[in-house]
Structures are given as structure tokens and as C-alpha cells.
Tab-separated table of C-alpha atoms in Angstrom:
chain	number	residue	atom	x	y	z
A	111	UNK	CA	186.884	36.786	-18.945
A	112	UNK	CA	189.327	38.108	-21.348
A	113	UNK	CA	186.624	39.407	-24.014
A	114	UNK	CA	187.613	39.658	-27.766
A	115	UNK	CA	185.561	42.829	-29.114
A	116	UNK	CA	186.690	42.334	-32.695
A	117	UNK	CA	185.505	46.017	-33.348
A	118	UNK	CA	181.803	44.740	-32.840
A	119	UNK	CA	179.668	47.227	-30.573
A	120	UNK	CA	178.581	45.621	-27.062
A	121	UNK	CA	174.569	44.631	-27.013
A	122	UNK	CA	173.032	44.572	-24.032
A	123	UNK	CA	169.021	42.890	-22.605
A	124	UNK	CA	167.208	46.107	-21.745
A	125	UNK	CA	163.828	45.093	-21.542
A	126	UNK	CA	162.167	41.232	-21.061
A	127	UNK	CA	158.286	40.470	-21.768
A	128	UNK	CA	157.099	37.115	-20.990
A	129	UNK	CA	153.654	35.113	-21.980
A	130	UNK	CA	154.191	31.862	-19.920
A	131	UNK	CA	152.067	29.120	-18.235
A	132	UNK	CA	154.514	29.391	-15.736
A	133	UNK	CA	153.863	33.224	-15.244
A	134	UNK	CA	152.562	36.254	-16.788
A	135	UNK	CA	154.928	39.086	-15.511
A	136	UNK	CA	158.525	38.440	-14.783
A	137	UNK	CA	158.546	37.715	-11.240
A	138	UNK	CA	155.526	35.211	-11.405
A	139	UNK	CA	157.297	33.658	-14.073
A	140	UNK	CA	160.655	33.913	-12.592
A	141	UNK	CA	158.810	32.139	-9.135
A	142	UNK	CA	157.056	29.840	-11.209
A	143	UNK	CA	160.227	28.372	-12.929
A	144	UNK	CA	161.176	27.033	-9.219
A	145	UNK	CA	157.941	24.422	-9.540
A	146	UNK	CA	155.661	22.920	-9.248
A	147	UNK	CA	154.855	22.205	-12.703
A	148	UNK	CA	151.119	23.664	-13.985
A	149	UNK	CA	148.498	21.052	-13.547
A	150	UNK	CA	147.514	19.618	-16.856
A	151	UNK	CA	148.806	20.908	-19.887
A	152	UNK	CA	151.059	23.691	-20.711
A	153	UNK	CA	148.743	26.006	-22.023
A	154	UNK	CA	148.576	30.036	-21.121
A	155	UNK	CA	144.958	29.224	-19.570
A	156	UNK	CA	142.548	32.681	-19.692
A	157	UNK	CA	144.698	34.747	-22.301
A	158	UNK	CA	143.250	37.885	-22.514
A	159	UNK	CA	145.020	40.248	-25.431
A	160	UNK	CA	142.822	43.018	-25.021
A	161	UNK	CA	145.497	44.745	-22.226
A	162	UNK	CA	147.428	45.150	-25.268
A	163	UNK	CA	145.582	44.932	-27.963
A	164	UNK	CA	141.785	45.907	-28.778
A	165	UNK	CA	139.419	44.377	-29.606
A	166	UNK	CA	139.356	44.745	-33.208
A	167	UNK	CA	143.378	43.941	-33.247
A	168	UNK	CA	142.680	40.510	-31.606
A	169	UNK	CA	139.970	39.556	-33.837
A	170	UNK	CA	142.366	40.222	-36.855
A	171	UNK	CA	145.510	38.480	-35.459
A	172	UNK	CA	145.995	34.486	-34.714
A	173	UNK	CA	146.787	33.873	-30.928
A	174	UNK	CA	150.628	33.619	-31.648
A	175	UNK	CA	150.046	37.024	-33.316
A	176	UNK	CA	148.485	37.982	-29.868
A	177	UNK	CA	151.659	36.273	-27.463
A	178	UNK	CA	153.850	38.427	-29.983
A	179	UNK	CA	152.370	41.621	-29.335
A	180	UNK	CA	151.648	41.295	-25.699
A	181	UNK	CA	155.658	39.986	-24.835
A	182	UNK	CA	156.854	42.978	-27.093
A	183	UNK	CA	154.533	45.382	-25.502
A	184	UNK	CA	155.588	43.801	-21.786
A	185	UNK	CA	159.280	43.926	-22.911
A	186	UNK	CA	158.981	47.888	-24.271
A	187	UNK	CA	157.298	48.572	-20.993
A	188	UNK	CA	160.040	47.234	-18.868
A	189	UNK	CA	162.536	49.180	-20.591
A	190	UNK	CA	161.879	52.208	-20.185
A	191	UNK	CA	161.935	55.377	-22.636
A	192	UNK	CA	163.722	54.112	-25.446
A	193	UNK	CA	162.709	56.941	-28.175
A	194	UNK	CA	165.027	54.985	-30.269
A	195	UNK	CA	165.582	56.460	-33.914
A	196	UNK	CA	162.895	54.651	-36.061
A	197	UNK	CA	165.747	53.925	-39.022
A	198	UNK	CA	167.994	52.238	-36.587
A	199	UNK	CA	165.498	50.266	-34.672
A	200	UNK	CA	164.529	46.652	-35.608
A	201	UNK	CA	162.319	43.805	-35.207
A	202	UNK	CA	163.416	39.950	-35.406
A	203	UNK	CA	160.709	37.955	-34.142
A	204	UNK	CA	160.641	34.562	-34.886
A	205	UNK	CA	158.166	31.438	-34.559
A	206	UNK	CA	158.408	27.587	-35.520
A	207	UNK	CA	154.860	27.637	-37.050
A	208	UNK	CA	152.977	30.595	-37.482
A	209	UNK	CA	149.327	30.939	-37.570
A	210	UNK	CA	148.288	27.306	-37.075
A	211	UNK	CA	144.882	27.484	-35.489
A	212	UNK	CA	143.496	30.017	-37.862
A	213	UNK	CA	144.287	27.857	-40.886
A	214	UNK	CA	142.834	24.756	-39.583
A	215	UNK	CA	140.006	26.756	-38.938
A	216	UNK	CA	139.581	28.181	-42.204
A	217	UNK	CA	140.357	24.703	-43.733
A	218	UNK	CA	137.328	23.718	-41.581
A	219	UNK	CA	135.036	26.536	-43.154
A	220	UNK	CA	136.302	25.635	-47.037
A	221	UNK	CA	135.108	22.258	-46.430
A	222	UNK	CA	131.823	22.798	-44.895
A	223	UNK	CA	130.684	25.886	-46.800
A	224	UNK	CA	132.955	26.833	-49.609
A	225	UNK	CA	135.716	29.012	-51.018
A	226	UNK	CA	133.450	31.793	-50.546
A	227	UNK	CA	133.596	31.850	-47.118
A	228	UNK	CA	137.302	31.648	-46.316
A	229	UNK	CA	138.239	34.670	-44.584
A	230	UNK	CA	139.955	37.574	-46.556
A	231	UNK	CA	142.041	37.797	-43.067
A	232	UNK	CA	143.835	34.246	-43.386
A	233	UNK	CA	146.472	35.132	-45.201
A	234	UNK	CA	148.034	37.765	-42.686
A	235	UNK	CA	146.791	36.087	-39.730
A	236	UNK	CA	148.493	32.755	-40.652
A	237	UNK	CA	151.711	34.396	-42.157
A	238	UNK	CA	154.300	33.189	-40.289
A	239	UNK	CA	156.089	36.406	-39.849
A	240	UNK	CA	152.354	37.795	-38.753
A	241	UNK	CA	154.080	38.723	-35.357
A	242	UNK	CA	156.892	40.915	-36.379
A	243	UNK	CA	154.808	42.947	-38.549
A	244	UNK	CA	152.156	43.785	-35.705
A	245	UNK	CA	155.137	44.367	-33.690
A	246	UNK	CA	156.850	46.935	-36.160
A	247	UNK	CA	153.343	48.161	-36.803
A	248	UNK	CA	152.491	48.573	-32.944
A	249	UNK	CA	156.283	50.474	-32.061
A	250	UNK	CA	156.624	52.578	-35.595
A	251	UNK	CA	160.067	50.874	-35.917
A	252	UNK	CA	161.182	50.646	-39.486
A	253	UNK	CA	164.372	48.885	-39.540
A	254	UNK	CA	164.834	45.501	-40.595
A	255	UNK	CA	161.764	43.668	-39.542
A	256	UNK	CA	161.929	39.840	-40.206
A	257	UNK	CA	160.777	36.214	-39.228
A	258	UNK	CA	163.022	33.326	-38.265
A	259	UNK	CA	161.524	30.440	-38.861
A	260	UNK	CA	163.789	27.611	-37.661
A	261	UNK	CA	161.228	25.030	-35.571
A	262	UNK	CA	162.464	24.964	-31.883
A	263	UNK	CA	165.205	26.993	-32.583
A	264	UNK	CA	163.762	30.014	-33.767
A	265	UNK	CA	164.220	32.022	-30.711
A	266	UNK	CA	167.363	31.390	-29.843
A	267	UNK	CA	168.267	32.040	-33.478
A	268	UNK	CA	165.922	35.371	-33.465
A	269	UNK	CA	168.141	36.703	-30.218
A	270	UNK	CA	170.981	36.230	-32.240
A	271	UNK	CA	170.145	38.118	-35.106
A	272	UNK	CA	168.908	40.528	-33.388
A	273	UNK	CA	172.610	40.447	-31.863
A	274	UNK	CA	174.453	40.987	-35.151
A	275	UNK	CA	172.210	43.615	-35.793
A	276	UNK	CA	173.399	45.978	-33.216
A	277	UNK	CA	176.542	44.142	-32.950
A	278	UNK	CA	177.568	45.036	-36.722
A	279	UNK	CA	176.294	48.868	-36.555
A	280	UNK	CA	172.953	48.583	-38.543
A	281	UNK	CA	170.428	49.104	-35.481
A	282	UNK	CA	170.983	50.655	-32.417
A	283	UNK	CA	168.027	48.803	-30.716
A	284	UNK	CA	165.990	45.554	-31.531
A	285	UNK	CA	162.759	43.991	-30.470
A	286	UNK	CA	163.325	39.869	-30.575
A	287	UNK	CA	162.235	37.054	-29.114
A	288	UNK	CA	159.769	34.580	-30.388
A	289	UNK	CA	156.124	32.986	-30.165
A	290	UNK	CA	154.197	29.799	-30.551
A	291	UNK	CA	150.812	28.710	-30.250
A	292	UNK	CA	150.519	25.483	-32.287
A	293	UNK	CA	148.521	23.213	-29.413
A	294	UNK	CA	145.803	22.722	-32.299
A	295	UNK	CA	144.127	19.010	-32.468
A	296	UNK	CA	145.338	18.225	-35.949
A	297	UNK	CA	149.042	19.594	-34.533
A	298	UNK	CA	149.216	17.488	-30.962
A	299	UNK	CA	148.192	14.447	-32.730
A	300	UNK	CA	151.279	15.068	-35.210
A	301	UNK	CA	153.373	15.344	-32.801
A	302	UNK	CA	151.901	12.382	-30.878
A	303	UNK	CA	152.346	10.378	-33.972
A	304	UNK	CA	155.672	10.830	-34.781
A	305	UNK	CA	156.109	9.948	-31.094
A	306	UNK	CA	158.182	13.062	-29.961
A	307	UNK	CA	155.129	13.438	-27.211
A	308	UNK	CA	155.533	11.891	-23.941
A	309	UNK	CA	152.930	9.437	-23.258
A	310	UNK	CA	152.914	9.816	-19.596
A	311	UNK	CA	151.948	13.639	-19.499
A	312	UNK	CA	155.229	13.935	-17.414
A	313	UNK	CA	157.786	16.363	-18.525
A	314	UNK	CA	161.388	14.911	-16.896
A	315	UNK	CA	164.339	16.322	-18.805
A	316	UNK	CA	167.250	14.525	-18.162
A	317	UNK	CA	165.843	11.990	-16.334
A	318	UNK	CA	165.980	8.464	-16.692
A	319	UNK	CA	162.115	7.719	-17.124
A	320	UNK	CA	161.544	10.258	-19.666
A	321	UNK	CA	159.310	9.584	-22.284
A	322	UNK	CA	158.746	12.705	-24.955
A	323	UNK	CA	158.121	16.008	-24.364
A	324	UNK	CA	154.932	18.080	-23.055
A	325	UNK	CA	153.621	20.375	-25.464
A	326	UNK	CA	153.558	23.828	-24.642
A	327	UNK	CA	152.603	27.970	-26.057
A	328	UNK	CA	153.893	31.072	-25.354
A	329	UNK	CA	156.300	33.874	-26.181
A	330	UNK	CA	159.220	36.076	-24.859
A	331	UNK	CA	160.309	39.371	-25.486
A	332	UNK	CA	163.796	40.932	-25.497
A	333	UNK	CA	164.613	44.396	-26.183
A	334	UNK	CA	168.656	44.440	-27.162
A	335	UNK	CA	170.158	47.432	-27.016
A	336	UNK	CA	173.632	48.997	-28.158
A	337	UNK	CA	175.799	49.553	-24.844
A	338	UNK	CA	176.264	53.013	-25.564
A	339	UNK	CA	172.248	53.940	-26.616
A	340	UNK	CA	171.538	52.400	-23.099
A	341	UNK	CA	174.267	53.885	-21.133
A	342	UNK	CA	173.156	57.335	-22.562
A	343	UNK	CA	169.302	57.179	-21.586
A	344	UNK	CA	170.422	55.322	-17.699
A	345	UNK	CA	168.866	51.881	-18.455
A	346	UNK	CA	168.642	49.222	-16.203
A	347	UNK	CA	170.984	45.867	-18.190
A	348	UNK	CA	169.732	42.801	-17.379
A	349	UNK	CA	173.123	41.161	-19.119
A	350	UNK	CA	175.273	41.566	-22.020
A	351	UNK	CA	174.964	39.323	-25.027
A	352	UNK	CA	178.569	38.422	-26.096
A	353	UNK	CA	177.591	36.072	-29.073
A	354	UNK	CA	175.964	33.818	-30.826
A	355	UNK	CA	176.399	30.892	-33.212
A	356	UNK	CA	173.802	28.993	-35.805
A	357	UNK	CA	174.912	25.437	-37.241
A	358	UNK	CA	173.068	22.623	-39.138
A	359	UNK	CA	173.743	19.009	-38.426
A	360	UNK	CA	173.274	18.045	-42.224
A	361	UNK	CA	171.717	14.594	-41.003
A	362	UNK	CA	168.447	14.008	-40.615
A	363	UNK	CA	164.721	15.944	-40.463
A	364	UNK	CA	164.060	14.967	-36.743
A	365	UNK	CA	166.910	13.436	-35.180
A	366	UNK	CA	170.504	14.432	-33.903
A	367	UNK	CA	173.564	13.708	-34.757
A	368	UNK	CA	174.465	10.729	-33.050
A	369	UNK	CA	177.165	11.582	-29.516
A	370	UNK	CA	175.313	15.471	-29.805
A	371	UNK	CA	178.226	16.312	-32.173
A	372	UNK	CA	175.698	19.109	-33.979
A	373	UNK	CA	175.302	20.776	-30.511
A	374	UNK	CA	178.644	20.436	-29.796
A	375	UNK	CA	179.659	22.036	-32.876
A	376	UNK	CA	177.182	25.176	-32.004
A	377	UNK	CA	178.453	25.467	-28.349
A	378	UNK	CA	181.828	25.929	-30.065
A	379	UNK	CA	181.312	28.063	-32.209
A	380	UNK	CA	179.455	30.523	-29.551
A	381	UNK	CA	182.134	30.167	-27.277
A	382	UNK	CA	184.470	31.794	-29.995
A	383	UNK	CA	182.090	34.211	-31.160
A	384	UNK	CA	181.927	35.509	-27.747
A	385	UNK	CA	185.539	35.416	-27.293
A	386	UNK	CA	185.605	33.309	-24.382
A	387	UNK	CA	186.434	29.829	-22.994
A	388	UNK	CA	184.396	26.737	-21.613
A	389	UNK	CA	185.882	27.916	-18.057
A	390	UNK	CA	184.191	31.292	-18.634
A	391	UNK	CA	180.762	29.595	-18.650
A	392	UNK	CA	179.075	29.456	-15.532
A	393	UNK	CA	175.522	27.875	-15.953
A	394	UNK	CA	173.843	26.527	-19.107
A	395	UNK	CA	170.555	26.728	-19.955
A	396	UNK	CA	169.559	23.465	-21.930
A	397	UNK	CA	167.072	22.982	-24.636
A	398	UNK	CA	166.247	19.764	-22.830
A	399	UNK	CA	163.186	18.937	-23.997
A	400	UNK	CA	162.545	15.344	-22.209
A	401	UNK	CA	162.933	13.422	-24.952
A	402	UNK	CA	165.055	10.381	-25.090
A	403	UNK	CA	167.262	11.398	-27.844
A	404	UNK	CA	167.375	15.363	-27.519
A	405	UNK	CA	168.729	15.087	-23.868
A	406	UNK	CA	171.081	12.238	-24.517
A	407	UNK	CA	172.625	14.136	-27.362
A	408	UNK	CA	172.858	17.253	-25.650
A	409	UNK	CA	174.151	15.878	-22.129
A	410	UNK	CA	177.450	14.155	-24.561
A	411	UNK	CA	177.652	17.397	-25.825
A	412	UNK	CA	178.121	19.207	-23.005
A	413	UNK	CA	180.537	16.734	-21.311
A	414	UNK	CA	182.745	16.609	-24.018
A	415	UNK	CA	182.844	20.752	-24.027
A	416	UNK	CA	183.275	21.051	-20.170
A	417	UNK	CA	184.931	17.821	-18.943
A	418	UNK	CA	183.486	17.005	-15.599
A	419	UNK	CA	182.129	18.453	-13.789
A	420	UNK	CA	180.318	20.830	-16.221
A	421	UNK	CA	178.966	23.828	-14.821
A	422	UNK	CA	175.525	23.738	-13.416
A	423	UNK	CA	172.649	23.321	-16.443
A	424	UNK	CA	168.942	23.523	-16.446
A	425	UNK	CA	166.226	22.899	-18.313
A	426	UNK	CA	162.647	24.565	-17.707
A	427	UNK	CA	160.936	22.634	-19.575
A	428	UNK	CA	159.432	20.402	-16.961
A	429	UNK	CA	158.077	23.301	-16.201
A	430	UNK	CA	156.933	25.274	-19.513
A	431	UNK	CA	156.541	21.937	-21.040
A	432	UNK	CA	158.477	22.399	-24.978
A	433	UNK	CA	156.930	26.060	-26.484
A	434	UNK	CA	158.304	24.992	-29.944
A	435	UNK	CA	159.416	28.095	-31.688
A	436	UNK	CA	159.042	30.112	-28.454
A	437	UNK	CA	161.080	28.146	-26.329
A	438	UNK	CA	164.179	30.210	-27.232
A	439	UNK	CA	163.111	33.138	-26.412
A	440	UNK	CA	160.958	32.454	-23.288
A	441	UNK	CA	164.560	30.495	-21.850
A	442	UNK	CA	166.345	33.840	-23.536
A	443	UNK	CA	164.570	35.835	-20.856
A	444	UNK	CA	164.773	33.619	-18.081
A	445	UNK	CA	168.777	33.295	-18.858
A	446	UNK	CA	168.674	37.344	-18.678
A	447	UNK	CA	166.645	36.926	-14.844
A	448	UNK	CA	169.036	34.273	-14.173
A	449	UNK	CA	172.087	36.519	-14.358
A	450	UNK	CA	170.635	39.566	-12.949
A	451	UNK	CA	169.051	38.070	-9.888
A	452	UNK	CA	172.012	35.722	-9.559
A	453	UNK	CA	169.630	32.465	-9.137
A	454	UNK	CA	169.484	29.226	-11.368
A	455	UNK	CA	166.136	27.986	-11.633
A	456	UNK	CA	166.029	24.064	-10.689
A	457	UNK	CA	165.153	21.221	-13.375
A	458	UNK	CA	161.471	20.361	-12.310
A	459	UNK	CA	160.245	17.361	-13.275
A	460	UNK	CA	163.781	15.304	-12.751
A	461	UNK	CA	163.816	12.773	-10.279
A	462	UNK	CA	166.744	10.462	-11.183
A	463	UNK	CA	169.128	11.730	-13.443
A	464	UNK	CA	169.806	8.923	-16.222
A	465	UNK	CA	172.696	6.618	-15.649
A	466	UNK	CA	174.200	7.606	-19.144
A	467	UNK	CA	174.008	11.490	-18.427
A	468	UNK	CA	176.668	13.062	-17.064
A	469	UNK	CA	176.287	16.628	-16.257
A	470	UNK	CA	175.689	18.636	-13.136
A	471	UNK	CA	172.093	19.098	-13.431
A	472	UNK	CA	170.637	22.039	-10.474
A	473	UNK	CA	167.385	19.976	-8.883
A	474	UNK	CA	165.445	20.036	-6.043
A	475	UNK	CA	165.287	24.129	-5.715
A	476	UNK	CA	167.202	26.854	-7.007
A	477	UNK	CA	171.286	27.439	-7.183
A	478	UNK	CA	172.822	30.106	-6.657
A	479	UNK	CA	174.311	31.813	-10.072
A	480	UNK	CA	178.137	32.733	-10.003
A	481	UNK	CA	178.589	36.078	-11.956
A	482	UNK	CA	180.167	34.800	-15.573
A	483	UNK	CA	178.951	33.881	-19.096
A	484	UNK	CA	175.693	31.457	-19.537
A	485	UNK	CA	175.016	29.833	-22.877
A	486	UNK	CA	171.570	29.456	-23.605
A	487	UNK	CA	170.695	26.465	-26.556
A	488	UNK	CA	167.855	25.675	-29.027
A	489	UNK	CA	167.958	22.753	-31.059
A	490	UNK	CA	165.088	22.721	-33.893
A	491	UNK	CA	163.497	19.590	-36.365
A	492	UNK	CA	165.493	19.460	-39.372
A	493	UNK	CA	168.805	20.226	-37.763
A	494	UNK	CA	168.915	23.564	-36.717
A	495	UNK	CA	171.015	24.407	-34.181
A	496	UNK	CA	171.168	27.620	-32.013
A	497	UNK	CA	173.279	29.132	-29.278
A	498	UNK	CA	173.395	32.444	-27.376
A	499	UNK	CA	175.727	33.548	-24.553
A	500	UNK	CA	174.323	36.046	-22.343
A	501	UNK	CA	176.960	37.267	-19.228
A	502	UNK	CA	176.994	39.031	-16.422
A	503	UNK	CA	177.093	43.102	-17.208
A	504	UNK	CA	180.799	44.107	-16.623
A	505	UNK	CA	181.117	48.460	-17.622
B	132	UNK	CA	112.018	50.443	-56.392
B	133	UNK	CA	114.447	49.894	-53.959
B	134	UNK	CA	114.341	48.637	-50.426
B	135	UNK	CA	117.077	51.315	-49.334
B	136	UNK	CA	115.153	54.094	-50.790
B	137	UNK	CA	111.941	53.292	-48.778
B	138	UNK	CA	114.311	53.471	-45.538
B	139	UNK	CA	114.572	57.371	-45.916
B	140	UNK	CA	111.009	57.867	-45.792
B	141	UNK	CA	108.318	55.332	-45.274
B	142	UNK	CA	110.220	52.842	-43.222
B	143	UNK	CA	108.514	49.416	-43.552
B	144	UNK	CA	108.780	47.007	-40.705
B	145	UNK	CA	110.580	44.306	-43.044
B	146	UNK	CA	113.153	46.519	-43.841
B	147	UNK	CA	113.724	48.132	-39.692
B	148	UNK	CA	114.344	44.073	-39.135
B	149	UNK	CA	116.568	43.599	-41.977
B	150	UNK	CA	118.557	46.765	-41.008
B	151	UNK	CA	119.138	45.480	-37.491
B	152	UNK	CA	120.037	42.188	-38.791
B	153	UNK	CA	122.720	44.245	-41.216
B	154	UNK	CA	123.883	46.023	-38.532
B	155	UNK	CA	124.474	43.154	-36.099
B	156	UNK	CA	126.838	41.812	-38.734
B	157	UNK	CA	128.527	44.853	-39.052
B	158	UNK	CA	128.975	45.453	-35.314
B	159	UNK	CA	130.036	41.422	-35.442
B	160	UNK	CA	133.032	41.857	-37.799
B	161	UNK	CA	133.955	45.619	-37.575
B	162	UNK	CA	133.595	45.651	-34.021
B	163	UNK	CA	132.213	49.179	-33.428
B	164	UNK	CA	129.226	50.517	-31.290
B	165	UNK	CA	126.140	49.702	-32.718
B	166	UNK	CA	125.327	53.503	-32.503
B	167	UNK	CA	127.791	54.174	-35.172
B	168	UNK	CA	125.943	51.642	-37.951
B	169	UNK	CA	124.289	54.929	-39.754
B	170	UNK	CA	122.830	54.704	-43.146
B	171	UNK	CA	125.579	58.029	-44.021
B	172	UNK	CA	128.385	56.240	-41.856
B	173	UNK	CA	131.333	55.800	-44.142
B	174	UNK	CA	133.163	52.573	-44.077
B	175	UNK	CA	136.786	54.041	-44.363
B	176	UNK	CA	136.077	57.437	-42.322
B	177	UNK	CA	133.815	56.737	-39.879
B	178	UNK	CA	134.240	52.801	-39.008
B	179	UNK	CA	137.984	52.587	-39.851
B	180	UNK	CA	136.953	49.977	-41.925
B	181	UNK	CA	139.578	48.763	-44.867
B	182	UNK	CA	138.748	46.860	-47.864
B	183	UNK	CA	139.451	43.213	-46.494
B	184	UNK	CA	137.169	44.328	-43.561
B	185	UNK	CA	134.242	45.382	-46.079
B	186	UNK	CA	134.967	41.955	-48.043
B	187	UNK	CA	134.812	39.832	-44.920
B	188	UNK	CA	131.495	42.043	-43.778
B	189	UNK	CA	129.986	41.462	-46.751
B	190	UNK	CA	130.624	37.341	-46.915
B	191	UNK	CA	128.654	37.535	-43.237
B	192	UNK	CA	125.947	39.285	-45.001
B	193	UNK	CA	126.023	37.020	-47.667
B	194	UNK	CA	125.321	34.100	-44.873
B	195	UNK	CA	123.069	36.262	-43.049
B	196	UNK	CA	120.733	37.281	-45.709
B	197	UNK	CA	121.476	34.375	-48.240
B	198	UNK	CA	122.335	35.926	-50.622
B	199	UNK	CA	125.388	36.168	-53.156
B	200	UNK	CA	127.251	39.163	-53.886
B	201	UNK	CA	129.520	40.170	-56.484
B	202	UNK	CA	133.111	41.428	-56.140
B	203	UNK	CA	132.366	43.552	-58.941
B	204	UNK	CA	128.981	45.043	-57.242
B	205	UNK	CA	131.014	46.022	-54.396
B	206	UNK	CA	132.992	49.084	-56.634
B	207	UNK	CA	131.780	52.483	-55.477
B	208	UNK	CA	130.062	51.030	-52.010
B	209	UNK	CA	131.597	53.415	-49.668
B	210	UNK	CA	128.394	53.914	-46.599
B	211	UNK	CA	126.910	51.898	-44.990
B	212	UNK	CA	123.385	53.003	-46.613
B	213	UNK	CA	124.789	51.692	-49.969
B	214	UNK	CA	125.420	48.345	-48.415
B	215	UNK	CA	122.310	48.241	-46.889
B	216	UNK	CA	120.887	48.980	-50.717
B	217	UNK	CA	122.910	46.009	-52.334
B	218	UNK	CA	121.936	43.944	-49.351
B	219	UNK	CA	117.951	44.592	-49.868
B	220	UNK	CA	118.034	44.826	-53.756
B	221	UNK	CA	119.160	40.948	-53.377
B	222	UNK	CA	116.413	39.571	-50.874
């Protein structure tokens, strides 16, 4: 793999944190991705914020913010002694929605008890940037602290933005990722009425019987670090971030461009940004939501980009469900683990490949990962496309 | 004569009951141990409560005591004792 650095600094992944129904530690999560899928819905059951937040902080933070801080703290602990210059340490942490549960509860209070009973904490709990803000306060990091809100692409876009902050020299360390906790009755009804949710309740990415996504929630966090900074402190390196891309379909608020043209353009941009060619790619972590339109469009894009056969493709959403804005970060964590542990998780839930889909999907069990580059895709309502390129680290 | 002043001397049974109710609101909203809710405890220094938390406490007290406290009445209220006096003056 011949890398064209173009004067950028090299960026590596040195810490990971996860809040997922598949597992609440890196080991349990990665094991959980092999299936079987959790029984029932994809809530993070019995989530207890108190290991990461005191009772008062937990009370002042929406569930999505609790996920954000928990994942970030796990990633920080995982990274070892970072000790960055606070002015050069940033936080780029996304979400699709923000504090929806809090908003719904306060709307109900407003209706039942009137305006005088609406919580003074509604605004700081509802705002989409609450997660990023809470992380920067906890860590004392004073560099850029921003939130990307691009629906289901928010996590992947966050990682891309964090990568650029380091590659272009503004930051030495960035805490990035995303979180979502939008499994409220109103949101479930809304997604159901737009016929996005699976009526069978089964998440079956790329399967001929797939009938929509299964809603999930959670959070993922990654510590991205300048390579020199990481090596100076002897950090363990999971993977290198080679590049990232972001583009828009400019087509329809929910449907992807026909033929996967948007996904294809984004992946091509990502390869160009990373300075690599399709033959360098040894795995794709797909968006693979289990909706009829997404999976077909993404598969068409992959087939066009790679020809036949494609590199091994997997979608984690058979296990994790679709956690909206958290998905990209959860999958980013999984991708870094895939590279580091040299094992590709299978696409759980896929029993019979859609005959219109011509890609090599990993099924039945994990497959060995061949060292190289990995694309991780996310596509969001609004036509937002995101791809990041992670790769085996070679000094 | 305000009820709050009574607290310092001859404490009536009613006042004690009111303070217990006040205390449970404060414990719930401010998430501090009950023994920290004393009349001379200061919101900012002793209870680590910021202005939004005081607003939230007042909302809980309005509900618990069925009273109305205007925002302007909170000016200068810095201790539990002052807040309790404000509440009992309205019962």
C-alpha cells in the first residue's frame, strides 16, 4: 500500500470505549458481535451511569449525554496516560437527535402542569452538543469542542472531523465518537409510520427478506492521536486513520440516490483522501441497516467500486440494531478492533442473500482479517454520506 | 412574625413538619445527604448548587407547599434558612 501523505500528520487510534447492547466492555462487545442477536429490542438494558457520573451529574444529563460521557471515559481509561496540552486537545462528539427523552418528558409536564414547572435544565439536557460539552468539562480539554448532527452519519462524520483536526495540525489528541438514546415512544412511532422500522422485528442486513431496521441506542468513543504524540508515550495503537470523506446526495430527504451513486461517490472520495486504491481495501464495515433501499444502494455502490469479488463486507446491525447517530462510532470502534484483533465479525441475521446483491458478505461466523485498509460507511437521512478509512498500522 | 424566626427558638410542631418536607425536596433536587440541609447551609459553598439548581428547588417547593414564588423574591436568598423563611411566609 503506497500512502500519499500530502504533508499531513499521521493519525492513530489509541483508545476505545463502548456502550452497546452487544456488550459494555470491548471484549464483551466484540464477542457479542458474533451473535446471536439480543432477545427483544436493542436497548442498553440496566445501564447504570454511576461508574462514570455521580448521582447529581447523572440527574442533570439526558441518557444520550450519559452514554457520551461513559463511552468517552472508557476510551480515555483505555488510552493510558495521555496528558495532552489542553489547548491542543479537542472533542468532536456527535448525535443524531440529542436529549429527546428529556424533551418529551418536559413537554408532558408543560401540558399537565404549565410553563412554571418546565425544568430549568431542559435546554442544557436537550441540546445536541450536551454530550461533547460534558466530555470537555470532564476532561478539561480546551481545544475545539463541537457536535456533528447528520442523522445516522453523525458518528462517522465526527471521526472524520476529528481526524482532520489532528492531520492538519490543530490538535494532538481528539476524543471523538457519538451517542444516541432516542428509543422514546414518540420516536418509535415516527420511525414506524415512515415505514423505516422492521415490521417483523428482525434485523437482516442484505437478506432477501429484510424489511426495515430495528432501532437501537448506545455510544462509541475513540481517542485519535497524532502518531508522534502516541509513540512518544509508548501508546498501544489499534489502527491508523488514513482518511475520511463527506458528501451529500442532494436528492431526497430520506431515499438514497438510485444505484448507490451517493455512496459510491463518497467511498471514492475517501479512497482518494487516504491516497489508496480499491485493491488496498481488505474489508468494508457497511452501513447495512436492513432497510430494502439502503442495503441495495450500498451493495450496488460496493459492486461498482470493487468489481467482483468485493472485499469481505459486514454489517453489525443484525446484532446492534440501528442506533442512528451512534452507529458510525459504534462501528468505528468495531472496525478498530477488527483490524487490531484480525477478525471480521459476521453479519448476524443474514440467512439468504438478496439475489440482487452481488457482494461478499461475511456470514455464519467471523472471518480472519487480512492486514490492509477498511472502509466504514454511514449514510443519514438528509442524504448525508460518510466514509472513514482505517488501516493496519505500520510504522 | 415569620415562621422562619420561630425555628431558631420555640420550634412549633408544624414548623418541624414543614422543614422535613422542605428537606426532602432539597435532598431530592440537590442530591446531597439530608444532614447537610441545615438552616445556615449556603447553596453555593456548602451544597454546591448553582443558580439553575436553586430555581429547580424552588419549583419543587412550590409544588410541595402549593405556593408561588416570584423570581424577584429569590434575589439575596443564599442559605437554606432564607429559602425556608421565604416558603413558610407563604404557607
